[in-house]
Coordinates of C-alpha atoms in Angstrom, one line a residue:
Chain A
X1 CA 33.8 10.7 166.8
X2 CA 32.4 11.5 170.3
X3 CA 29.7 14.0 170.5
X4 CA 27.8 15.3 173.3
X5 CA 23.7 15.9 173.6
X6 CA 22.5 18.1 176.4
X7 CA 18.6 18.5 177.4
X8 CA 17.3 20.2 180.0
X9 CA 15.2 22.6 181.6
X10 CA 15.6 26.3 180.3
X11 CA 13.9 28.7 182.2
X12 CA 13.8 28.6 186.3
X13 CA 12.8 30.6 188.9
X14 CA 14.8 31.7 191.5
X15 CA 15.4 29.2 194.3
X16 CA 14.4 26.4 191.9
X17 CA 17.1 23.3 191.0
X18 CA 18.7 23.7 187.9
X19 CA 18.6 20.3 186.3
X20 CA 21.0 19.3 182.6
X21 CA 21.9 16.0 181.6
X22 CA 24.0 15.1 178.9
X23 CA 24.8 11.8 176.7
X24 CA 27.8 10.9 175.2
X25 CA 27.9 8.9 172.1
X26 CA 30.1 7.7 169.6
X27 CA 33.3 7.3 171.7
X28 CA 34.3 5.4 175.0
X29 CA 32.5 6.8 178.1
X30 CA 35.8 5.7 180.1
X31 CA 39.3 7.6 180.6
X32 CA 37.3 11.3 180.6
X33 CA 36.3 13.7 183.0
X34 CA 32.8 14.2 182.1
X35 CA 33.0 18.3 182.5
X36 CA 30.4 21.4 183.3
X37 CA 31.0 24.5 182.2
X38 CA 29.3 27.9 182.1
X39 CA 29.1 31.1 180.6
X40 CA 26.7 34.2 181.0
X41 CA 25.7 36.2 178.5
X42 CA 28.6 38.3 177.5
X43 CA 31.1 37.0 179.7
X44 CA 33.4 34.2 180.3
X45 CA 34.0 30.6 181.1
X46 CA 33.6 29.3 184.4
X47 CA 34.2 25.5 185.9
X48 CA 31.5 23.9 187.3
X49 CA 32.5 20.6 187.8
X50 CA 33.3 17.1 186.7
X51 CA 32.9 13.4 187.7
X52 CA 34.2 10.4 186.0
X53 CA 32.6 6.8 185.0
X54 CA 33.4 5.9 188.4
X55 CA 31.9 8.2 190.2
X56 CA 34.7 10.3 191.6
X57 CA 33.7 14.0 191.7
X58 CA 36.2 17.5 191.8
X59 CA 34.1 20.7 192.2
X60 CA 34.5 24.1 192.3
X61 CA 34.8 25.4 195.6
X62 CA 32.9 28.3 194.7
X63 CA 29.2 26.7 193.6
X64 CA 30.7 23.2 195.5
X65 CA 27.4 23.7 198.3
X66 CA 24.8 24.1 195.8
X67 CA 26.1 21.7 193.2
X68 CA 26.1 17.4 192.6
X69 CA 27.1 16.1 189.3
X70 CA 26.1 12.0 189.1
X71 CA 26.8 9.6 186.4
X72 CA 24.9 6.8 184.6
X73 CA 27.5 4.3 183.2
X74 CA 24.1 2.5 181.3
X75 CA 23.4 4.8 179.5
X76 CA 26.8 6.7 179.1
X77 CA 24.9 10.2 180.9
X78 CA 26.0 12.2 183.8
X79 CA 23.8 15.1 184.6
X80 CA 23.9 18.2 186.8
X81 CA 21.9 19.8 189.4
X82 CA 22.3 23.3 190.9
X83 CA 20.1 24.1 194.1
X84 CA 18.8 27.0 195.0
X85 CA 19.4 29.2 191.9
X86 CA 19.4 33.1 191.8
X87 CA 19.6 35.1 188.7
X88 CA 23.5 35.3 188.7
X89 CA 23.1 31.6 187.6
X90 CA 21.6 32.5 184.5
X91 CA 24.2 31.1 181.6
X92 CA 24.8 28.8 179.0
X93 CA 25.7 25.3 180.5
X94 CA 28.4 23.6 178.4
X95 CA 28.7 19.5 179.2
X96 CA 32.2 18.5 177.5
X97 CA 34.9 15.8 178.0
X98 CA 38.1 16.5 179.6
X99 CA 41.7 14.6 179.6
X100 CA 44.2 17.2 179.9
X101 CA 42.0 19.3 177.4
X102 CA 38.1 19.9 177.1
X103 CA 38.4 17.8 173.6
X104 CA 34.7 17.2 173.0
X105 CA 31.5 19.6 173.7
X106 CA 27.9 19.7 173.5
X107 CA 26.3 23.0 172.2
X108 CA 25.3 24.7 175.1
X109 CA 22.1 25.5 176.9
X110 CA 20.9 28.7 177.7
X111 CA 19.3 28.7 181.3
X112 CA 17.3 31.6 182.6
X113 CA 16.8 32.4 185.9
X114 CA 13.8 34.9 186.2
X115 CA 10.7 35.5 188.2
Chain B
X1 CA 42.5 29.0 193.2
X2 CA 44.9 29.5 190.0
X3 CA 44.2 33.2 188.9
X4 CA 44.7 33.4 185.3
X5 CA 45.0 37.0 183.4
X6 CA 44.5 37.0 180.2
X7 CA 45.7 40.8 178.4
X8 CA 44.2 42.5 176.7
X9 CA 40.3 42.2 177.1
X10 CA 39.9 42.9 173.3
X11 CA 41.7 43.6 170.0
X12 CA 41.4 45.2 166.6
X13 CA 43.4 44.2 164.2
X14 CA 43.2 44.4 160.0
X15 CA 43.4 41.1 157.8
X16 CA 47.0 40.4 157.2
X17 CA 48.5 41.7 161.1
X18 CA 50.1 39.2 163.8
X19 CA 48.3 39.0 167.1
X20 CA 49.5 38.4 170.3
X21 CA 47.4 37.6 173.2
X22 CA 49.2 36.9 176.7
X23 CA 48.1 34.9 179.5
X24 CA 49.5 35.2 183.1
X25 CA 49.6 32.5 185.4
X26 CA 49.4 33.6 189.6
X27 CA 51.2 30.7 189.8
X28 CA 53.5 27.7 188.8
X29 CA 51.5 25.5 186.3
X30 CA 54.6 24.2 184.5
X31 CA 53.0 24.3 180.7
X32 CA 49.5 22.8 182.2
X33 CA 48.2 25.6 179.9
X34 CA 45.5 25.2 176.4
X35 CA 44.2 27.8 174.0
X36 CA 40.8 28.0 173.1
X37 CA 38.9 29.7 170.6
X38 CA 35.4 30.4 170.8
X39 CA 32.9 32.1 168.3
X40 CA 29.5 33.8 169.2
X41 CA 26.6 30.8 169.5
X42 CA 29.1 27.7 169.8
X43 CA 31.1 26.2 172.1
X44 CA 35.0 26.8 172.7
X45 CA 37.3 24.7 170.1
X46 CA 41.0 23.7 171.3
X47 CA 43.5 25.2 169.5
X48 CA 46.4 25.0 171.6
X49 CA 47.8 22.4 174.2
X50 CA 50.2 22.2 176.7
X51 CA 51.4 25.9 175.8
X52 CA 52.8 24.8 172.6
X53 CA 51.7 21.8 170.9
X54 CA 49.1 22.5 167.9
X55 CA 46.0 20.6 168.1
X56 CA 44.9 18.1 165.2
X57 CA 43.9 20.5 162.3
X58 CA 44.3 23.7 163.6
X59 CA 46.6 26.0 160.9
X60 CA 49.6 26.8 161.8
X61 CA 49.7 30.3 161.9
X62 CA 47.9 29.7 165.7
X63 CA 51.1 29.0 168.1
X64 CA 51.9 29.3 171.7
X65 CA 54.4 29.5 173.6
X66 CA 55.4 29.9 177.5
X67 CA 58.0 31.9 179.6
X68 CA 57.7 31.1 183.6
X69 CA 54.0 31.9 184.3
X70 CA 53.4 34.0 181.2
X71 CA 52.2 32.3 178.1
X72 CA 51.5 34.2 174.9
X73 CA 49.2 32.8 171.9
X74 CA 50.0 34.3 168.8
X75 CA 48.3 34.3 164.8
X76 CA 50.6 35.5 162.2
X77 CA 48.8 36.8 159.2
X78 CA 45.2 37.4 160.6
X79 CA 42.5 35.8 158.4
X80 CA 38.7 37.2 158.6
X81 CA 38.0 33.8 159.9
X82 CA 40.3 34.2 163.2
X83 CA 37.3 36.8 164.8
X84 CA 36.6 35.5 167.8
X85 CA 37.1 35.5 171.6
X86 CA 40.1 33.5 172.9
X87 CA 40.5 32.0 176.1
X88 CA 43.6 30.4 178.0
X89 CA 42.8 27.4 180.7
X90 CA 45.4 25.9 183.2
X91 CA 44.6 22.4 184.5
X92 CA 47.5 22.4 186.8
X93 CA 45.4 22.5 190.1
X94 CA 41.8 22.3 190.4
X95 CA 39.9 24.2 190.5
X96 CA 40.5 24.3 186.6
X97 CA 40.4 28.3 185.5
X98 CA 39.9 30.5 182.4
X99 CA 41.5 33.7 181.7
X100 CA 38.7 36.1 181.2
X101 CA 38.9 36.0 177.3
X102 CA 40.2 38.6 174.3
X103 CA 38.0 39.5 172.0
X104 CA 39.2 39.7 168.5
X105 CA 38.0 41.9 165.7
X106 CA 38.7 42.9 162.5
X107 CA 39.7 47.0 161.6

């Protein structure tokens, strides 16, 4: 069974870099997208981002300036920075595995972006 | 992008009702389409995937199904356990997309 642990920083001000990693344990760390997600508070998912164990990035277009996802095939970790955050970054930031579906997630860290 | 919208934003229903919760796609995304349910303080869990197809475990009064660009996720027989939000999700094209959610609650 494959489950994800994500640490990070939780509380930023603005124009800081937003900095998660997650590990991935229990399961193969090949054949996935390794996957970001967020979600305000109170509102819905959003994409972030993904890269696999080779490297090979897809981002969204809409955070695709500020964001760079990089992966550590030693230790099965990839991690995520955000640059430059304002308080409309403020969510909980999912890590999760994806094939055609986001099978496996960790539990979410709230962030909070606030002077 | 792929605009997804999901109808309607929330729900009340009693213990017992079918609920139907539609999804629609602004584009072609063949079935490239999953159903996730999430509840408050966890992360999303797969129900449904590729429009249809019932993930490992999940009861079987959960079902989907698809119709051109509109999909609809249904539970027949509401349980007390069923409140939460629900999200659709195509993978068709990146950028990968949600539908803004449903809310589900219990009358």
């Amino acid at each position: 069974q494959v489950q994800l642990q994500q640490w990070g920083a939780r509380l930023l001000k603005p124009s800081e870099t937003l900095s998660l990693t997650c590990a991935v344990y229990g399961g193969s760390f090949s054949g996935y997208y390794w996957s970001w997600i967020r979600q305000p508070p109170g509102k819905g998912l959003e994409w972030i981002g993904e890269i696999n164990d080779s490297g090979n990035t897809n981002y969204n277009p809409s955070l695709k300036s500020r964001v760079s996802i990089s992966v550590d095939t030693s230790k099965n970790q990839f991690s995520l920075k955000l640059n430059s955050v304002t308080a409309a970054d403020t969510a909980v930031y999912f890590c999760a595995s994806r094939t055609m579906t986001f099978d496996y997630w960790g539990e979410g860290t709230l962030v909070t972006v606030s002077s | 992008d792929i605009q997804m919208t999901q109808s309607p934003s929330s729900l009340s229903a009693s213990v017992g009702d079918r609920v139907t919760i539609t999804c629609q796609a602004s584009q072609d995304i063949v079935n490239y389409l999953n159903w996730y349910q999430q509840k408050p303080g966890k992360a999303p869990k797969l129900l449904i995937y590729d429009a249809s197809n019932l993930d490992t475990g999940v009861p079987s009064r959960f079902s989907g199904s698809d119709s051109g660009t509109e999909f609809t996720f249904t539970i027949n027989s509401l349980q007390p356990e069923d409140i939460a939000t629900y999200y659709c999700q195509q993978y068709a094209n990146l950028p990968i997309t949600f539908g803004q959610g449903t809310r589900l609650e219990i009358k």
